[in-house]
């Protein structure tokens, strides 16, 4: 809704839940500026300053503004006690942002701290999510889906899904890692697990498209994967919301132009689904690099330089083992500019 119809009502309420709901509504619209304004109104109405910082952190995360999110995150962590559940939410964003910029070792340390905060507060799936974060980072930024799945399997042996409340088991996110590694049997088993905890009446078309897409992805059936993931992505009206997987399936299926269009639409929009923060962080840098290389092959120098420059800027402080990718992108930029590549 327009600011004029939304924000006057915030002066009538002092409930944190009111502001939290408004914040999520604005997030779903991709209105990060509205979220940031909401934080200021919350403070002026006597609201807790930690929640205001949280609003601003999520707004920065939506825009993939890693520097602002990290700065505000550090501020927020200084404002809360070690056991405060809000600390966990801030650490989750910081973990994602560290992964986004290729600082995977720092992301791992932040994720470890996140587990120590949220596990005592009832998030029984935290150790599994921690392993999932590492698996995604190995599969995507480090470019080794097989090792990512090995990491995830080892994590599941340490922290079995059966030890987690059924509703909190991240079957679909784990299945993504299995599918990227091409382990169709494991992905299918995860689907059956998800089916067992969700009543048949609640498994709608979106459910079927999403899981059929993962089934096909794991089996290397790129046409069916793209068809089902495309339907799922379109029906969810958010970003990225399976968009990365759709583009991946299109690219693997021999449709690089269509894949590039989907990839560009995702990185050109705000991240509006809070459930996708770790997935988006793992895919984002990789996608910028891919688009830069794609446009270079197509002879579109301006777009190639734009995406490659964004990637180099994003990963300038990435872990040492990822710097070869940064150097390759820098060399491509130099070549496109008619300069000598960096040695």
Coordinates of C-alpha atoms in Angstrom, one line a residue:
X1 CA 0.0 0.0 0.0
X2 CA 1.1 3.6 -0.5
X3 CA 2.9 5.3 2.4
X4 CA 0.0 7.7 2.9
X5 CA -2.4 4.8 3.6
X6 CA -0.1 2.7 5.7
X7 CA 2.1 4.7 7.9
X8 CA -0.5 6.9 9.7
X9 CA -1.9 3.8 11.4
X10 CA 1.4 3.0 13.0
X11 CA 0.9 6.0 15.2
X12 CA -2.1 4.3 16.8
X13 CA -0.3 1.1 17.9
X14 CA 2.5 0.4 20.3
X15 CA 2.6 -3.4 19.8
X16 CA 5.8 -4.9 18.5
X17 CA 3.6 -7.5 16.7
X18 CA 2.0 -4.7 14.7
X19 CA 5.3 -3.4 13.4
X20 CA 6.7 -6.9 12.9
X21 CA 3.7 -7.7 10.7
X22 CA 4.0 -4.5 8.8
X23 CA 7.7 -5.1 8.3
X24 CA 7.0 -8.6 6.8
X25 CA 4.3 -7.1 4.5
X26 CA 6.7 -4.5 3.2
X27 CA 9.4 -7.2 2.8
X28 CA 7.0 -9.3 0.7
X29 CA 6.5 -6.3 -1.5
X30 CA 10.2 -5.8 -1.9
X31 CA 9.8 -2.4 -0.2
X32 CA 13.0 -2.1 1.7
X33 CA 12.8 1.7 1.9
X34 CA 9.5 1.3 3.5
X35 CA 11.0 -1.1 6.1
X36 CA 13.7 1.4 6.8
X37 CA 11.2 4.2 7.3
X38 CA 9.1 1.9 9.5
X39 CA 12.1 1.5 11.8
X40 CA 12.3 5.3 12.3
X41 CA 8.6 5.5 13.1
X42 CA 8.9 2.6 15.5
X43 CA 11.7 4.5 17.4
X44 CA 9.7 7.8 17.4
X45 CA 6.8 6.0 19.0
X46 CA 8.9 4.6 21.8
X47 CA 9.7 1.3 20.3
X48 CA 12.6 -0.9 21.3
X49 CA 15.8 0.2 19.5
X50 CA 16.9 -3.4 18.9
X51 CA 13.8 -4.1 16.8
X52 CA 14.4 -0.9 14.9
X53 CA 17.9 -2.1 14.1
X54 CA 16.5 -5.5 13.0
X55 CA 14.1 -3.8 10.6
X56 CA 17.0 -1.9 9.1
X57 CA 19.2 -5.1 8.9
X58 CA 16.5 -7.0 7.0
X59 CA 16.0 -4.0 4.7
X60 CA 19.7 -4.0 3.9
X61 CA 19.7 -7.7 3.4
X62 CA 16.8 -7.5 0.9
X63 CA 18.9 -5.1 -1.2
X64 CA 21.9 -7.3 -0.7
X65 CA 23.8 -4.4 0.8
X66 CA 26.3 -6.5 2.7
X67 CA 28.3 -3.6 4.1
X68 CA 25.2 -1.9 5.7
X69 CA 23.8 -5.2 6.9
X70 CA 27.1 -6.2 8.5
X71 CA 27.5 -2.7 10.2
X72 CA 24.0 -2.8 11.6
X73 CA 24.4 -6.4 12.6
X74 CA 27.5 -5.6 14.7
X75 CA 25.6 -2.7 16.3
X76 CA 22.6 -5.0 17.1
X77 CA 24.8 -7.7 18.6
X78 CA 26.3 -5.1 21.0
X79 CA 22.8 -4.2 22.1
X80 CA 21.6 -7.7 23.1
X81 CA 22.6 -10.3 25.7
X82 CA 24.3 -13.5 24.6
X83 CA 21.1 -15.6 25.2
X84 CA 18.6 -13.1 23.6
X85 CA 16.7 -14.8 20.8
X86 CA 17.0 -11.5 18.8
X87 CA 20.8 -12.2 18.7
X88 CA 20.0 -15.3 16.8
X89 CA 18.0 -13.5 14.2
X90 CA 20.8 -11.0 13.7
X91 CA 23.5 -13.7 13.5
X92 CA 21.5 -15.5 10.9
X93 CA 21.6 -12.4 8.6
X94 CA 25.3 -11.9 9.3
X95 CA 26.0 -15.5 8.4
X96 CA 24.1 -15.1 5.1
X97 CA 25.9 -11.9 4.3
X98 CA 29.3 -13.4 5.0
X99 CA 28.5 -16.2 2.6
X100 CA 27.3 -13.8 0.0
X101 CA 30.6 -12.0 -0.1
X102 CA 32.6 -15.2 -0.3
X103 CA 33.9 -15.1 3.3
X104 CA 32.9 -18.7 3.9
X105 CA 35.1 -19.3 6.9
X106 CA 33.6 -16.3 8.7
X107 CA 30.2 -17.5 7.7
X108 CA 30.9 -20.8 9.4
X109 CA 32.0 -19.2 12.6
X110 CA 28.9 -17.0 12.7
X111 CA 26.7 -20.0 12.0
X112 CA 28.3 -21.9 14.9
X113 CA 27.5 -18.9 17.2
X114 CA 24.0 -18.8 15.8
X115 CA 23.4 -22.4 16.9
X116 CA 24.6 -21.8 20.4
X117 CA 22.0 -19.0 20.7
X118 CA 18.9 -20.5 19.0
X119 CA 19.2 -24.1 20.1
X120 CA 18.5 -23.3 23.8
X121 CA 15.6 -21.2 22.6
X122 CA 13.8 -24.2 21.1
X123 CA 15.1 -24.3 17.5
X124 CA 15.8 -28.0 17.5
X125 CA 16.7 -28.1 13.8
X126 CA 19.6 -25.6 14.3
X127 CA 22.4 -28.1 14.0
X128 CA 20.9 -29.5 10.8
X129 CA 20.5 -26.0 9.4
X130 CA 24.1 -25.3 10.3
X131 CA 25.2 -28.3 8.2
X132 CA 22.9 -27.2 5.4
X133 CA 24.5 -23.7 5.3
X134 CA 28.0 -25.3 5.0
X135 CA 26.7 -27.7 2.3
X136 CA 25.2 -24.9 0.2
X137 CA 28.4 -22.9 0.5
X138 CA 30.5 -25.9 -0.6
X139 CA 28.1 -26.8 -3.5
X140 CA 27.8 -23.3 -4.9
X141 CA 30.4 -20.7 -4.0
X142 CA 33.1 -23.4 -3.9
X143 CA 31.6 -25.0 -7.0
X144 CA 31.6 -28.6 -5.7
X145 CA 28.0 -30.0 -5.4
X146 CA 29.3 -33.5 -4.7
X147 CA 31.3 -32.3 -1.7
X148 CA 28.4 -30.2 -0.6
X149 CA 26.2 -33.3 -0.5
X150 CA 28.9 -35.2 1.4
X151 CA 29.0 -32.5 4.0
X152 CA 25.2 -32.6 4.3
X153 CA 25.2 -36.4 4.6
X154 CA 27.8 -36.3 7.4
X155 CA 25.7 -33.7 9.1
X156 CA 22.6 -35.9 9.0
X157 CA 24.5 -38.7 10.5
X158 CA 25.4 -36.5 13.4
X159 CA 22.0 -34.9 13.6
X160 CA 19.3 -37.2 12.3
X161 CA 16.1 -35.6 11.0
X162 CA 14.1 -38.0 13.2
X163 CA 15.4 -36.1 16.2
X164 CA 13.7 -32.9 15.0
X165 CA 10.1 -32.0 15.3
X166 CA 8.4 -33.0 12.0
X167 CA 7.3 -29.5 11.1
X168 CA 10.8 -28.2 11.5
X169 CA 12.6 -30.7 9.3
X170 CA 14.1 -28.8 6.2
X171 CA 13.4 -31.6 3.8
X172 CA 13.1 -29.3 0.7
X173 CA 16.3 -27.4 1.4
X174 CA 18.3 -30.6 2.0
X175 CA 16.8 -32.1 -1.2
X176 CA 18.1 -29.1 -3.2
X177 CA 21.7 -30.1 -2.2
X178 CA 21.0 -33.8 -3.0
X179 CA 19.5 -32.7 -6.4
X180 CA 22.5 -30.5 -7.3
X181 CA 24.7 -33.5 -6.6
X182 CA 22.6 -35.7 -8.8
X183 CA 21.6 -38.1 -6.0
X184 CA 18.1 -39.0 -7.2
X185 CA 17.6 -41.8 -4.7
X186 CA 18.4 -39.6 -1.7
X187 CA 16.3 -36.7 -3.1
X188 CA 13.3 -39.1 -3.6
X189 CA 13.7 -40.4 0.0
X190 CA 13.6 -36.8 1.3
X191 CA 10.4 -36.1 -0.7
X192 CA 8.8 -39.2 0.9
X193 CA 9.9 -37.9 4.2
X194 CA 8.2 -34.5 3.5
X195 CA 5.1 -36.3 2.3
X196 CA 4.9 -38.2 5.5
X197 CA 4.6 -35.1 7.7
X198 CA 2.3 -33.0 5.4
X199 CA -1.3 -34.3 5.0
X200 CA -2.2 -35.1 1.4
X201 CA -4.9 -32.4 1.5
X202 CA -2.3 -29.8 2.1
X203 CA -0.1 -30.9 -0.8
X204 CA -1.3 -28.4 -3.4
X205 CA -0.1 -27.7 -7.0
X206 CA 2.8 -25.6 -5.7
X207 CA 3.9 -28.5 -3.6
X208 CA 3.8 -30.9 -6.6
X209 CA 5.6 -28.5 -8.9
X210 CA 8.3 -27.8 -6.4
X211 CA 9.0 -31.4 -5.6
X212 CA 8.5 -32.6 -9.2
X213 CA 11.1 -30.0 -10.2
X214 CA 13.6 -31.3 -7.6
X215 CA 12.9 -34.9 -8.7
X216 CA 13.7 -34.0 -12.3
X217 CA 16.7 -31.9 -11.3
X218 CA 18.2 -34.8 -9.4
X219 CA 17.7 -37.2 -12.3
X220 CA 19.2 -34.8 -14.8
X221 CA 15.9 -34.4 -16.6
X222 CA 16.4 -30.7 -17.4
X223 CA 13.3 -30.2 -19.5
X224 CA 10.9 -31.5 -16.8
X225 CA 12.9 -29.7 -14.1
X226 CA 12.6 -26.4 -15.9
X227 CA 8.9 -26.9 -16.6
X228 CA 8.0 -27.7 -13.0
X229 CA 10.4 -25.2 -11.4
X230 CA 9.1 -22.5 -13.7
X231 CA 5.6 -23.1 -12.5
X232 CA 6.6 -23.1 -8.9
X233 CA 8.7 -19.9 -9.3
X234 CA 5.9 -18.1 -11.1
X235 CA 3.2 -19.2 -8.6
X236 CA 5.1 -17.9 -5.5
X237 CA 5.4 -14.3 -6.6
X238 CA 8.6 -13.7 -4.7
X239 CA 12.3 -13.7 -5.2
X240 CA 14.4 -15.9 -5.5
X241 CA 11.8 -18.6 -4.6
X242 CA 13.3 -21.5 -6.7
X243 CA 14.3 -19.0 -9.5
X244 CA 18.0 -20.0 -9.2
X245 CA 17.2 -23.6 -9.7
X246 CA 14.9 -22.8 -12.6
X247 CA 17.8 -20.9 -14.3
X248 CA 20.2 -23.7 -13.5
X249 CA 17.9 -26.3 -15.1
X250 CA 17.5 -24.1 -18.2
X251 CA 21.2 -23.6 -18.5
X252 CA 22.0 -27.3 -18.1
X253 CA 19.2 -28.2 -20.6
X254 CA 20.8 -26.1 -23.3
X255 CA 18.9 -22.9 -23.0
X256 CA 21.5 -20.4 -21.9
X257 CA 19.6 -17.3 -23.1
X258 CA 16.5 -18.2 -21.1
X259 CA 18.7 -19.1 -18.1
X260 CA 20.4 -15.7 -18.3
X261 CA 17.1 -13.9 -18.4
X262 CA 16.0 -15.7 -15.2
X263 CA 19.3 -15.1 -13.5
X264 CA 19.2 -11.4 -14.4
X265 CA 15.7 -11.0 -13.1
X266 CA 16.7 -12.4 -9.7
X267 CA 19.9 -10.4 -9.2
X268 CA 18.1 -7.3 -10.5
X269 CA 15.3 -7.5 -7.9
X270 CA 15.3 -7.4 -4.1
X271 CA 15.4 -10.6 -2.1
X272 CA 11.8 -10.8 -0.7
X273 CA 11.6 -14.3 0.8
X274 CA 13.2 -14.5 4.3
X275 CA 13.2 -18.3 4.1
X276 CA 15.7 -18.1 1.2
X277 CA 18.4 -16.0 2.9
X278 CA 21.0 -18.7 2.9
X279 CA 20.1 -20.1 -0.5
X280 CA 20.3 -16.6 -2.0
X281 CA 23.6 -15.9 -0.3
X282 CA 25.1 -19.1 -1.8
X283 CA 23.8 -18.4 -5.4
X284 CA 24.2 -14.6 -5.7
X285 CA 27.9 -14.1 -6.3
X286 CA 28.0 -17.2 -8.5
X287 CA 25.2 -15.8 -10.6
X288 CA 26.9 -12.4 -11.1
X289 CA 30.0 -14.2 -12.3
X290 CA 27.9 -16.5 -14.6
X291 CA 26.1 -13.5 -16.2
X292 CA 29.4 -11.6 -16.8
X293 CA 30.8 -14.6 -18.6
X294 CA 27.6 -15.2 -20.5
X295 CA 27.4 -11.6 -21.8
X296 CA 31.1 -11.7 -22.7
X297 CA 30.4 -14.7 -25.0
X298 CA 27.4 -12.8 -26.5
X299 CA 29.6 -9.8 -27.3
X300 CA 27.7 -7.5 -25.0
X301 CA 30.7 -5.7 -23.5
X302 CA 28.8 -3.3 -21.3
X303 CA 26.7 -5.9 -19.5
X304 CA 29.7 -8.2 -19.2
X305 CA 31.8 -5.5 -17.5
X306 CA 28.9 -4.5 -15.3
X307 CA 28.2 -8.0 -13.9
X308 CA 31.9 -9.0 -13.7
X309 CA 32.6 -5.7 -11.8
X310 CA 29.8 -6.3 -9.4
X311 CA 31.2 -9.8 -8.8
X312 CA 34.7 -8.6 -8.2
X313 CA 33.5 -5.9 -5.8
X314 CA 31.3 -8.3 -4.0
X315 CA 34.1 -10.9 -3.5
X316 CA 37.0 -8.6 -3.1
X317 CA 37.6 -10.0 0.4
X318 CA 36.6 -13.6 -0.3
X319 CA 38.5 -16.5 1.2
X320 CA 41.9 -17.2 -0.4
X321 CA 40.7 -20.4 -2.1
X322 CA 38.0 -18.4 -3.9
X323 CA 40.4 -15.6 -5.1
X324 CA 41.1 -17.5 -8.4
X325 CA 37.6 -16.7 -9.5
X326 CA 38.0 -13.1 -8.6
X327 CA 41.3 -12.9 -10.6
X328 CA 39.6 -14.6 -13.6
X329 CA 36.8 -12.0 -13.5
X330 CA 39.3 -9.2 -13.2
X331 CA 41.2 -10.5 -16.2
X332 CA 38.1 -10.7 -18.2
X333 CA 37.3 -7.1 -17.4
X334 CA 40.8 -6.0 -18.4
X335 CA 40.4 -7.9 -21.7
X336 CA 37.1 -6.3 -22.4
X337 CA 38.6 -2.9 -21.8
X338 CA 41.5 -3.7 -24.1
X339 CA 44.1 -3.9 -21.3
X340 CA 46.6 -6.5 -20.4
X341 CA 45.2 -9.2 -18.0
X342 CA 46.5 -9.2 -14.5
X343 CA 49.2 -11.8 -13.8

